[in-house]
CSV table of C-alpha atoms in Angstrom, one decimal:
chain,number,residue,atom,x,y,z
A,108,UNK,CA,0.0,0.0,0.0
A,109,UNK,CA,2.2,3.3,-1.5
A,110,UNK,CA,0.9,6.6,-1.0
A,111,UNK,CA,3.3,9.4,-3.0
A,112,UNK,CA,2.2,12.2,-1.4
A,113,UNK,CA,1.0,13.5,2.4
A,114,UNK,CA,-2.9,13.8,2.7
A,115,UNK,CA,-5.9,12.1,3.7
A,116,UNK,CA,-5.2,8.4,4.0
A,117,UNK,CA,-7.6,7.1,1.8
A,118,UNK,CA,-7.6,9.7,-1.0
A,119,UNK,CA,-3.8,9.2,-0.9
A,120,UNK,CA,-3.2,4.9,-0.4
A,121,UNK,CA,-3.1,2.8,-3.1
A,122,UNK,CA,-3.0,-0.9,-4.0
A,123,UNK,CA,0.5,-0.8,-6.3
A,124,UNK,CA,2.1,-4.1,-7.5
A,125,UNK,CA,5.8,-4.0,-7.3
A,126,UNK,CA,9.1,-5.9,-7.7
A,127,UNK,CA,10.4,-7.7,-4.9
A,128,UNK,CA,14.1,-6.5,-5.4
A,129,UNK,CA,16.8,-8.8,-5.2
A,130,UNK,CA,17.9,-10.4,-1.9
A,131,UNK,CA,21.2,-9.2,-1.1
A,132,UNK,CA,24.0,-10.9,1.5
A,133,UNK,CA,22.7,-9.0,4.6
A,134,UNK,CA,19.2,-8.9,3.4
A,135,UNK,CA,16.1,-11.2,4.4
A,136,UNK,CA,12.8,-11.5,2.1
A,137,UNK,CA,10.0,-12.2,4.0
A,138,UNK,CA,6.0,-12.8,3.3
A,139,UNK,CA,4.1,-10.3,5.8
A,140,UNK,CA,1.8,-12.3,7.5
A,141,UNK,CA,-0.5,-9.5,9.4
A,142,UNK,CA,0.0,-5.7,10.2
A,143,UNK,CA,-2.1,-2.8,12.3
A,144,UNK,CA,-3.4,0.2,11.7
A,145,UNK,CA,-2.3,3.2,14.3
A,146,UNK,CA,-3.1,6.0,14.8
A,147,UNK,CA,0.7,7.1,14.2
A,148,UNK,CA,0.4,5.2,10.8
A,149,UNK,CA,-2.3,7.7,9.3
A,150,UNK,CA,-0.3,10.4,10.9
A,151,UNK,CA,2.5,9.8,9.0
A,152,UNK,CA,0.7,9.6,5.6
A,153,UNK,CA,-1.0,13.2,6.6
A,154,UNK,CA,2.3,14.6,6.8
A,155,UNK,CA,1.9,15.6,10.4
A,156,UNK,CA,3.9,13.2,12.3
A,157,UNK,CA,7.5,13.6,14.0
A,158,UNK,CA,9.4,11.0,12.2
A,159,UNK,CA,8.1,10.9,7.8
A,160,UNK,CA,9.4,8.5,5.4
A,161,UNK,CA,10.5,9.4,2.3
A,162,UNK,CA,7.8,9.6,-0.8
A,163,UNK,CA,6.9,7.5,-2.3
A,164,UNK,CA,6.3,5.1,0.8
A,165,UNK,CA,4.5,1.9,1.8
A,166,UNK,CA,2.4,2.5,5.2
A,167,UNK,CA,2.8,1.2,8.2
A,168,UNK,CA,4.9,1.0,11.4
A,169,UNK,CA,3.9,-2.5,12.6
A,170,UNK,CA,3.2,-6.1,11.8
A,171,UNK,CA,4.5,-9.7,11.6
A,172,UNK,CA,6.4,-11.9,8.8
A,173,UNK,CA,7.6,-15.0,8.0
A,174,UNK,CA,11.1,-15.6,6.7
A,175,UNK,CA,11.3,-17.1,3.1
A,176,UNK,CA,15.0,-16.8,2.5
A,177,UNK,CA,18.3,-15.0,3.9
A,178,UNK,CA,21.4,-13.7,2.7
A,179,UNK,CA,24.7,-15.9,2.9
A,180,UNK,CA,25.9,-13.1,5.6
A,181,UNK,CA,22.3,-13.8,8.0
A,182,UNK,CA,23.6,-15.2,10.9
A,183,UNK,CA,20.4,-14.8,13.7
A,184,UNK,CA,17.3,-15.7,10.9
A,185,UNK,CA,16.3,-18.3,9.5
A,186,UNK,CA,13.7,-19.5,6.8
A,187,UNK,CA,10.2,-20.0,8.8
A,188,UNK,CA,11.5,-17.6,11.8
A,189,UNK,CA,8.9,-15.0,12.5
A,190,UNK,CA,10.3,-11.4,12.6
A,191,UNK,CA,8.8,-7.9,13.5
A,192,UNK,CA,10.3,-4.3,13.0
A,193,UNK,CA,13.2,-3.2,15.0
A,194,UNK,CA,12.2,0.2,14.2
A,195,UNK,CA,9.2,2.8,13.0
A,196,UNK,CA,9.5,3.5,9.2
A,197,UNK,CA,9.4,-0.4,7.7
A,198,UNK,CA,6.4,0.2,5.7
A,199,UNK,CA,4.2,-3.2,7.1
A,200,UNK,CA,1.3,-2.6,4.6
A,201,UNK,CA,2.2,-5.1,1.7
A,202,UNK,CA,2.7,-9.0,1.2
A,203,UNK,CA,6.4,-9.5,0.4
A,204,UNK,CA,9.5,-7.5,1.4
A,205,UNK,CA,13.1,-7.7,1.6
A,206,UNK,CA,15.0,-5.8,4.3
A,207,UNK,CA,18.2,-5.8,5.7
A,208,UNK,CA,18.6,-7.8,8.5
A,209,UNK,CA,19.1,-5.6,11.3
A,210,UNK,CA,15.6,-3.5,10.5
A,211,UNK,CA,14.4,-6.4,12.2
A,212,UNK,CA,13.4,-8.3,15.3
A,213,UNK,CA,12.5,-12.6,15.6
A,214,UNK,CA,9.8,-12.8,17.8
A,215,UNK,CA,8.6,-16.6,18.9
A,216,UNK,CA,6.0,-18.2,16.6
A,217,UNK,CA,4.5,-20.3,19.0
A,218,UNK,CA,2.5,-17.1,19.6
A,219,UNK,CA,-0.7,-15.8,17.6
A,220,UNK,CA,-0.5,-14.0,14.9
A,221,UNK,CA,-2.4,-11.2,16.1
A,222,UNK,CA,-0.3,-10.8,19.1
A,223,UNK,CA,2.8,-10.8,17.4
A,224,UNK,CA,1.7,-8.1,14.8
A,225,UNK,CA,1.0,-5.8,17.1
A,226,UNK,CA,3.4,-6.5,19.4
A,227,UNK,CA,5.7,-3.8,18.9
A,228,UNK,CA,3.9,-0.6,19.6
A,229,UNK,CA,1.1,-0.7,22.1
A,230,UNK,CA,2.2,-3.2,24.7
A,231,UNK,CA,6.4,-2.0,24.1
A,232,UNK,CA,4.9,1.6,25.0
A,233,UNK,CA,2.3,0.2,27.9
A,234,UNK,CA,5.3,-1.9,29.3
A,235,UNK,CA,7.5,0.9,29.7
A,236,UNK,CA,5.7,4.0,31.1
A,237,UNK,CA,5.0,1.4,33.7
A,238,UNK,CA,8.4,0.4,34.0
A,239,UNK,CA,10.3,3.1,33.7
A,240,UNK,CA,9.0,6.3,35.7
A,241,UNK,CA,7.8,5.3,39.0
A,242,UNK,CA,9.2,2.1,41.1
A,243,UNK,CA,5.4,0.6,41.4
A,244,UNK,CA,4.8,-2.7,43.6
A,245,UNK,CA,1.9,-4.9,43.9
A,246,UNK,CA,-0.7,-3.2,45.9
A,247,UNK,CA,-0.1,0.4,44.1
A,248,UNK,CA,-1.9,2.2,41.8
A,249,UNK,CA,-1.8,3.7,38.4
A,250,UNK,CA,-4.5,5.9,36.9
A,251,UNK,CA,-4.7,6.3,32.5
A,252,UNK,CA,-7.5,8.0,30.2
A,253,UNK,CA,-8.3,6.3,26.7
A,254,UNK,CA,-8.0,3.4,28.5
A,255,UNK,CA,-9.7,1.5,25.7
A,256,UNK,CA,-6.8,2.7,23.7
A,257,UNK,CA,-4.7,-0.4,22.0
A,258,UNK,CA,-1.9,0.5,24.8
A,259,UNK,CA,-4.3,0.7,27.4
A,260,UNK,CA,-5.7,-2.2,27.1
A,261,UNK,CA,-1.9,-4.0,27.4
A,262,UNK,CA,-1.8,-1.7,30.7
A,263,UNK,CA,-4.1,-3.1,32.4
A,264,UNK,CA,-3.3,-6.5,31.9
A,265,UNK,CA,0.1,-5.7,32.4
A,266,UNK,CA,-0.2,-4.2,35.6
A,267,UNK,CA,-2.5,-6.8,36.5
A,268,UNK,CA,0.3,-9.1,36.2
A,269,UNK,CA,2.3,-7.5,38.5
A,270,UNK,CA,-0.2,-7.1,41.3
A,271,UNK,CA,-0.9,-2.8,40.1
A,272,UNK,CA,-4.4,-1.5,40.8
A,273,UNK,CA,-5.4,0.4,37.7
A,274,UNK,CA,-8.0,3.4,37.5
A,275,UNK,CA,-8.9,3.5,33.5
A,276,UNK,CA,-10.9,6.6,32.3
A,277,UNK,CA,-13.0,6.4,28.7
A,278,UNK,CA,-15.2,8.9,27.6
A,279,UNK,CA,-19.1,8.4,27.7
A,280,UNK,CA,-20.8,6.7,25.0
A,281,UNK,CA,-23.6,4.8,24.3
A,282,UNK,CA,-22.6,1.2,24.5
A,283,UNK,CA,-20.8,2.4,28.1
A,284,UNK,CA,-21.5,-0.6,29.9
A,285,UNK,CA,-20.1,-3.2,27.2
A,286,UNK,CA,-16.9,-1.3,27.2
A,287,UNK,CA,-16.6,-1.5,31.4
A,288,UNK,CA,-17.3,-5.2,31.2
A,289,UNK,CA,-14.4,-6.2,28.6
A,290,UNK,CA,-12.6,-4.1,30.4
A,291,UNK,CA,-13.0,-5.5,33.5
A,292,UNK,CA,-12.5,-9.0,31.7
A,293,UNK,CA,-9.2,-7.6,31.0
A,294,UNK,CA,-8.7,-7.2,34.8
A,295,UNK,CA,-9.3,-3.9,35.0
A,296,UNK,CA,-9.9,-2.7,38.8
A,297,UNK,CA,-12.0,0.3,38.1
A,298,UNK,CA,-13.5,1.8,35.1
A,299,UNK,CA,-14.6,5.7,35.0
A,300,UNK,CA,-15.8,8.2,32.4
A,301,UNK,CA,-14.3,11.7,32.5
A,302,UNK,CA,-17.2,13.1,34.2
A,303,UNK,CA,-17.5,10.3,36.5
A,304,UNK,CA,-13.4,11.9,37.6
A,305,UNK,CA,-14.9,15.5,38.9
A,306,UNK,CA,-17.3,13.6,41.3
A,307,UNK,CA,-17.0,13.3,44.5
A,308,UNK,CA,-17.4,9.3,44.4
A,309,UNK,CA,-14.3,9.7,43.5
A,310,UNK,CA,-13.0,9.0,47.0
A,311,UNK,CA,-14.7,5.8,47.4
A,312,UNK,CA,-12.3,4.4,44.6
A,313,UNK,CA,-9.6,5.2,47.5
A,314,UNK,CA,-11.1,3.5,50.4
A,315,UNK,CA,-10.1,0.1,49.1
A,316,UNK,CA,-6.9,1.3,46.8
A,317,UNK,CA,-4.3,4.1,47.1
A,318,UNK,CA,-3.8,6.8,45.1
A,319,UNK,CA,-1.9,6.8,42.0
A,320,UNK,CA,1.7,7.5,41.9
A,321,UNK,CA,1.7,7.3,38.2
A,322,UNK,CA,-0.9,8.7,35.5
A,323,UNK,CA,-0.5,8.0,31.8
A,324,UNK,CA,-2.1,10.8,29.6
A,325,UNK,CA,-3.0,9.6,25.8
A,326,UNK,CA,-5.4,12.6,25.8
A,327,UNK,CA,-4.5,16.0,27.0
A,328,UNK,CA,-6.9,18.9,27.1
A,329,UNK,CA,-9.2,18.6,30.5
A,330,UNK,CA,-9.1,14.8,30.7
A,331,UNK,CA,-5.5,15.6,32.0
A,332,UNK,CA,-6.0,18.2,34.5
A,333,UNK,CA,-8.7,16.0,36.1
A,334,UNK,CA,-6.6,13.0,36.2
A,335,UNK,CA,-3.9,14.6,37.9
A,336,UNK,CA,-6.3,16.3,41.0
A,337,UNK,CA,-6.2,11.9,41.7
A,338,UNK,CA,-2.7,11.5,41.6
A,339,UNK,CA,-0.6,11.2,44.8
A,340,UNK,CA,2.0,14.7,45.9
A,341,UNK,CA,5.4,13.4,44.3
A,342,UNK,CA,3.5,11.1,41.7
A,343,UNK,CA,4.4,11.5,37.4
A,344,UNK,CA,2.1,11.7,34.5
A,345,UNK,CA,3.8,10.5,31.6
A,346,UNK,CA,2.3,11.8,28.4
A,347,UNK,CA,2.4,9.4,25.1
A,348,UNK,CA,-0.4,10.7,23.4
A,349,UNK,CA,-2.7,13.6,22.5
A,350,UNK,CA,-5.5,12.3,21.2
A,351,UNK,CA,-8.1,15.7,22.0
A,352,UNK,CA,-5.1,17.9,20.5
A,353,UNK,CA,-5.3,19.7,23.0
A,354,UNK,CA,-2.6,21.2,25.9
A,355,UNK,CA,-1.9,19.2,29.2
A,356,UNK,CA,-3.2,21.8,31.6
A,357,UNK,CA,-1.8,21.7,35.1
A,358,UNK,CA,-3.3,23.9,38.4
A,359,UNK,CA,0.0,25.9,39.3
A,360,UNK,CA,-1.1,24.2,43.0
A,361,UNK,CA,-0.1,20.7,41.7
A,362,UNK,CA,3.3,22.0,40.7
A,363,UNK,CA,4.2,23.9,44.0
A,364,UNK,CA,2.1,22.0,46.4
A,365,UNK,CA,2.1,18.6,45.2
A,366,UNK,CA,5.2,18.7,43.4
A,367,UNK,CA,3.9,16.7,40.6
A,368,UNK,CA,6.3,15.5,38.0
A,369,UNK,CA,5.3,15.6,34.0
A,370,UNK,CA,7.6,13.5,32.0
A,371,UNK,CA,6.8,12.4,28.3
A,372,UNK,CA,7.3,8.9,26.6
A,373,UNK,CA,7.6,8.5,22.6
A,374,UNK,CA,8.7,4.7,21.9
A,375,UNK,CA,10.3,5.8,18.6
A,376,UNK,CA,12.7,7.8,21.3
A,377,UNK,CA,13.5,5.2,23.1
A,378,UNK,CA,14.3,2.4,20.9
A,379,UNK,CA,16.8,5.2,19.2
A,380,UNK,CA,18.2,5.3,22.6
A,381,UNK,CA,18.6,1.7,23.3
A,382,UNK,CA,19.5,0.9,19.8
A,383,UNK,CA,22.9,-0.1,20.9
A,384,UNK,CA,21.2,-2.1,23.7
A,385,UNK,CA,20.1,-5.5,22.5
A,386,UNK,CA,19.9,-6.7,26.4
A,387,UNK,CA,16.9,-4.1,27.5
A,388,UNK,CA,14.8,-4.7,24.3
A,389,UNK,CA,15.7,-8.3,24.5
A,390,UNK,CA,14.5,-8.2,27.8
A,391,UNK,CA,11.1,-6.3,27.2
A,392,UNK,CA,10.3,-8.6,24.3
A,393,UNK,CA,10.8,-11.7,26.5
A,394,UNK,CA,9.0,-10.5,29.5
A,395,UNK,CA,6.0,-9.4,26.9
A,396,UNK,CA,6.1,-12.3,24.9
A,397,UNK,CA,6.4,-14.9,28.4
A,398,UNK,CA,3.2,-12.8,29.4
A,399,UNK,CA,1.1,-14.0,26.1
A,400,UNK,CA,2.3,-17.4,26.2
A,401,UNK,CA,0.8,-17.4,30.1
A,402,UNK,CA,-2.6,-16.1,28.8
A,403,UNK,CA,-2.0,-12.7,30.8
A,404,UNK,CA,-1.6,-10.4,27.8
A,405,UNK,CA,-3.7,-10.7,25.0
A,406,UNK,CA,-4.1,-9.3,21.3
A,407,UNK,CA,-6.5,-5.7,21.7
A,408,UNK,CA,-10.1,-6.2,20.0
A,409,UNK,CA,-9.4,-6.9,16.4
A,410,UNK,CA,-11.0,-6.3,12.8
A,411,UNK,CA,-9.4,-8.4,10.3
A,412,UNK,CA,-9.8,-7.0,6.3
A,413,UNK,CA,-8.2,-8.2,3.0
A,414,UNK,CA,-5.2,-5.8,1.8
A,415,UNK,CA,-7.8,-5.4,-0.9
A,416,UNK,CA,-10.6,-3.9,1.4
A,417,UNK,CA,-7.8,-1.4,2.8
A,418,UNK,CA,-10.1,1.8,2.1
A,419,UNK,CA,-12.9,0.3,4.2
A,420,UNK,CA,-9.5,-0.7,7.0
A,421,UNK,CA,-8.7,2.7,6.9
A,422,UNK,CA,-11.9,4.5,7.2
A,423,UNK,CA,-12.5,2.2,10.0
A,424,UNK,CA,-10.0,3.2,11.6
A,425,UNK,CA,-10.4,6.8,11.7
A,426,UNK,CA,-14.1,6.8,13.4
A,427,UNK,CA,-14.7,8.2,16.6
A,428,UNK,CA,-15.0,5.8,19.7
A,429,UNK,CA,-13.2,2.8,18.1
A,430,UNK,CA,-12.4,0.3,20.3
A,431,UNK,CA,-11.2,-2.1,17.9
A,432,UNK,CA,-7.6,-2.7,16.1
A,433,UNK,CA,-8.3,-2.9,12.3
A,434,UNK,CA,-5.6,-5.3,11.0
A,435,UNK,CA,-4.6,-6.3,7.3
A,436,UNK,CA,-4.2,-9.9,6.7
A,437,UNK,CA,-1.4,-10.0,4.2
């Protein structure tokens, strides 16, 4: 799926056959198997993302693929492995591709498919902001808006691994309760709407857990500023998302009398920063990956399309209230 130019996604995408080039020494040609759609994907086609490939370019951040065939210099893949990418900018959206070796990452196949192809976004960011900001133990709390949201979903059942409370915040709709219930089936410990933060039942929540000492903002705008009124003195909010487009907001009172901290998280960032570090990432995907094979962390809601139905994939994806990953079987 090429698009040559920034705009809307599916004015600009389109279905293009193309020549697998040639494989060369360091190279691997693999058959995509099954790749998301993010939010950051359709971003980076309007143009308004950080990081842009280069037109003309084939969408998408994420997915899973099979090995067919390696170069005579591929020492750590082999035909059959399954691999995802070691970086943003792969370009997921087509059948077959051949990359150079170290633009990507084998990930077990004794896994599903679905959680392997989206394995290297949402639960690598949910995984971090809960590991890296705040020492949590079992028994503590965190609190996180779009909680719905592909990485919050792999928040709460990764915090419920560990023994975290979690607070998750969604915004009112009309199928509300069906949205608390697979939530909850996720382990979710609470689930509140924005409105529901401003109450003053608030405080019941914290008769039977603490208060946070970590928030994670996908939102900004209001959302934020009530979220952090919950959060502990001395607690973070890390911000990964801005899904309202709008400002975090912070009372000058939490700052001086609270001494809340704001940090923000981009995953992109980090695996820059640990590029040279096979050990950490190494580490996260096993921990992630042990996690799925226990049953404790699975796929988000999925809606599978053809490549050929990509239009209706990407329209799909761009709707209001969507709490489903649409994902391209390749």
């Amino acid at each position: 799926l090429l698009y040559e130019r920034h705009g809307e996604p599916a004015a600009v995408v389109q279905l293009k056959d193309l020549e697998v080039p040639k494989l060369g020494d360091s190279d691997v040609h693999i058959k995509m198997l099954a790749a998301p759609i993010n939010p950051a994907d359709i971003n980076m086609i309007q143009g308004t993302y950080p990081l842009l490939s280069p037109l003309p370019a084939v969408g998408g951040n994420e997915g899973v693929g099979e090995v067919l065939e390696v170069g005579h210099r591929v020492t750590a893949l082999k035909p059959g492995d399954w691999v995802i990418p070691a970086n943003a900018g792969l370009g997921t959206w087509r059948t077959w591709g051949v990359f150079p070796e170290e633009m990507l990452l084998k990930v077990p196949s004794d896994i599903p498919v679905l959680c392997a192809a989206t394995l290297s976004v949402n639960p690598c960011t949910a995984f971090r902001v809960l590991a890296d900001f705040e020492s949590l133990a079992p028994g503590d709390s965190v609190i996180q808006n779009a909680a719905n949201s592909g990485v919050g979903q792999a928040v709460i059942q990764i915090a419920r691994a560990s023994g975290i409370k979690t607070i998750n915040v969604v915004r009112d709709r009309p199928d509300l309760p069906k949205l608390v219930e697979r939530l909850m089936a996720l382990g979710a410990d609470h689930v509140v709407t924005e409105e529901m933060l401003r109450k003053p039942e608030m405080k019941d929540i914290f008769k039977s857990i603490p208060r946070p000492r970590l928030a994670l903002n996908c939102v900004g705008g209001k959302s934020t500023t009530e979220m952090l009124r919950h959060l502990q003195p001395k607690g973070t909010m890390v911000t990964y998302g801005g899904m309202a487009k709008q400002p975090v907001m912070v009372p000058v009172s939490a700052f001086i009398f609270r001494d809340v901290r704001l940090r923000g998280f981009w995953m992109t960032q980090w695996r820059k920063d640990h590029a040279q570090d096979e050990g950490s990432v190494a580490g996260m995907m096993d921990a992630l990956c042990q996690l799925i094979r226990r049953g404790q962390l699975t796929a988000p809601a999925c809606t599978e399309f053809p490549l050929q139905d990509y239009r209706a994939a990407l329209e799909a994806s761009m709707k209001p209230f969507v709490s489903s990953k649409q994902i391209l079987l390749l």
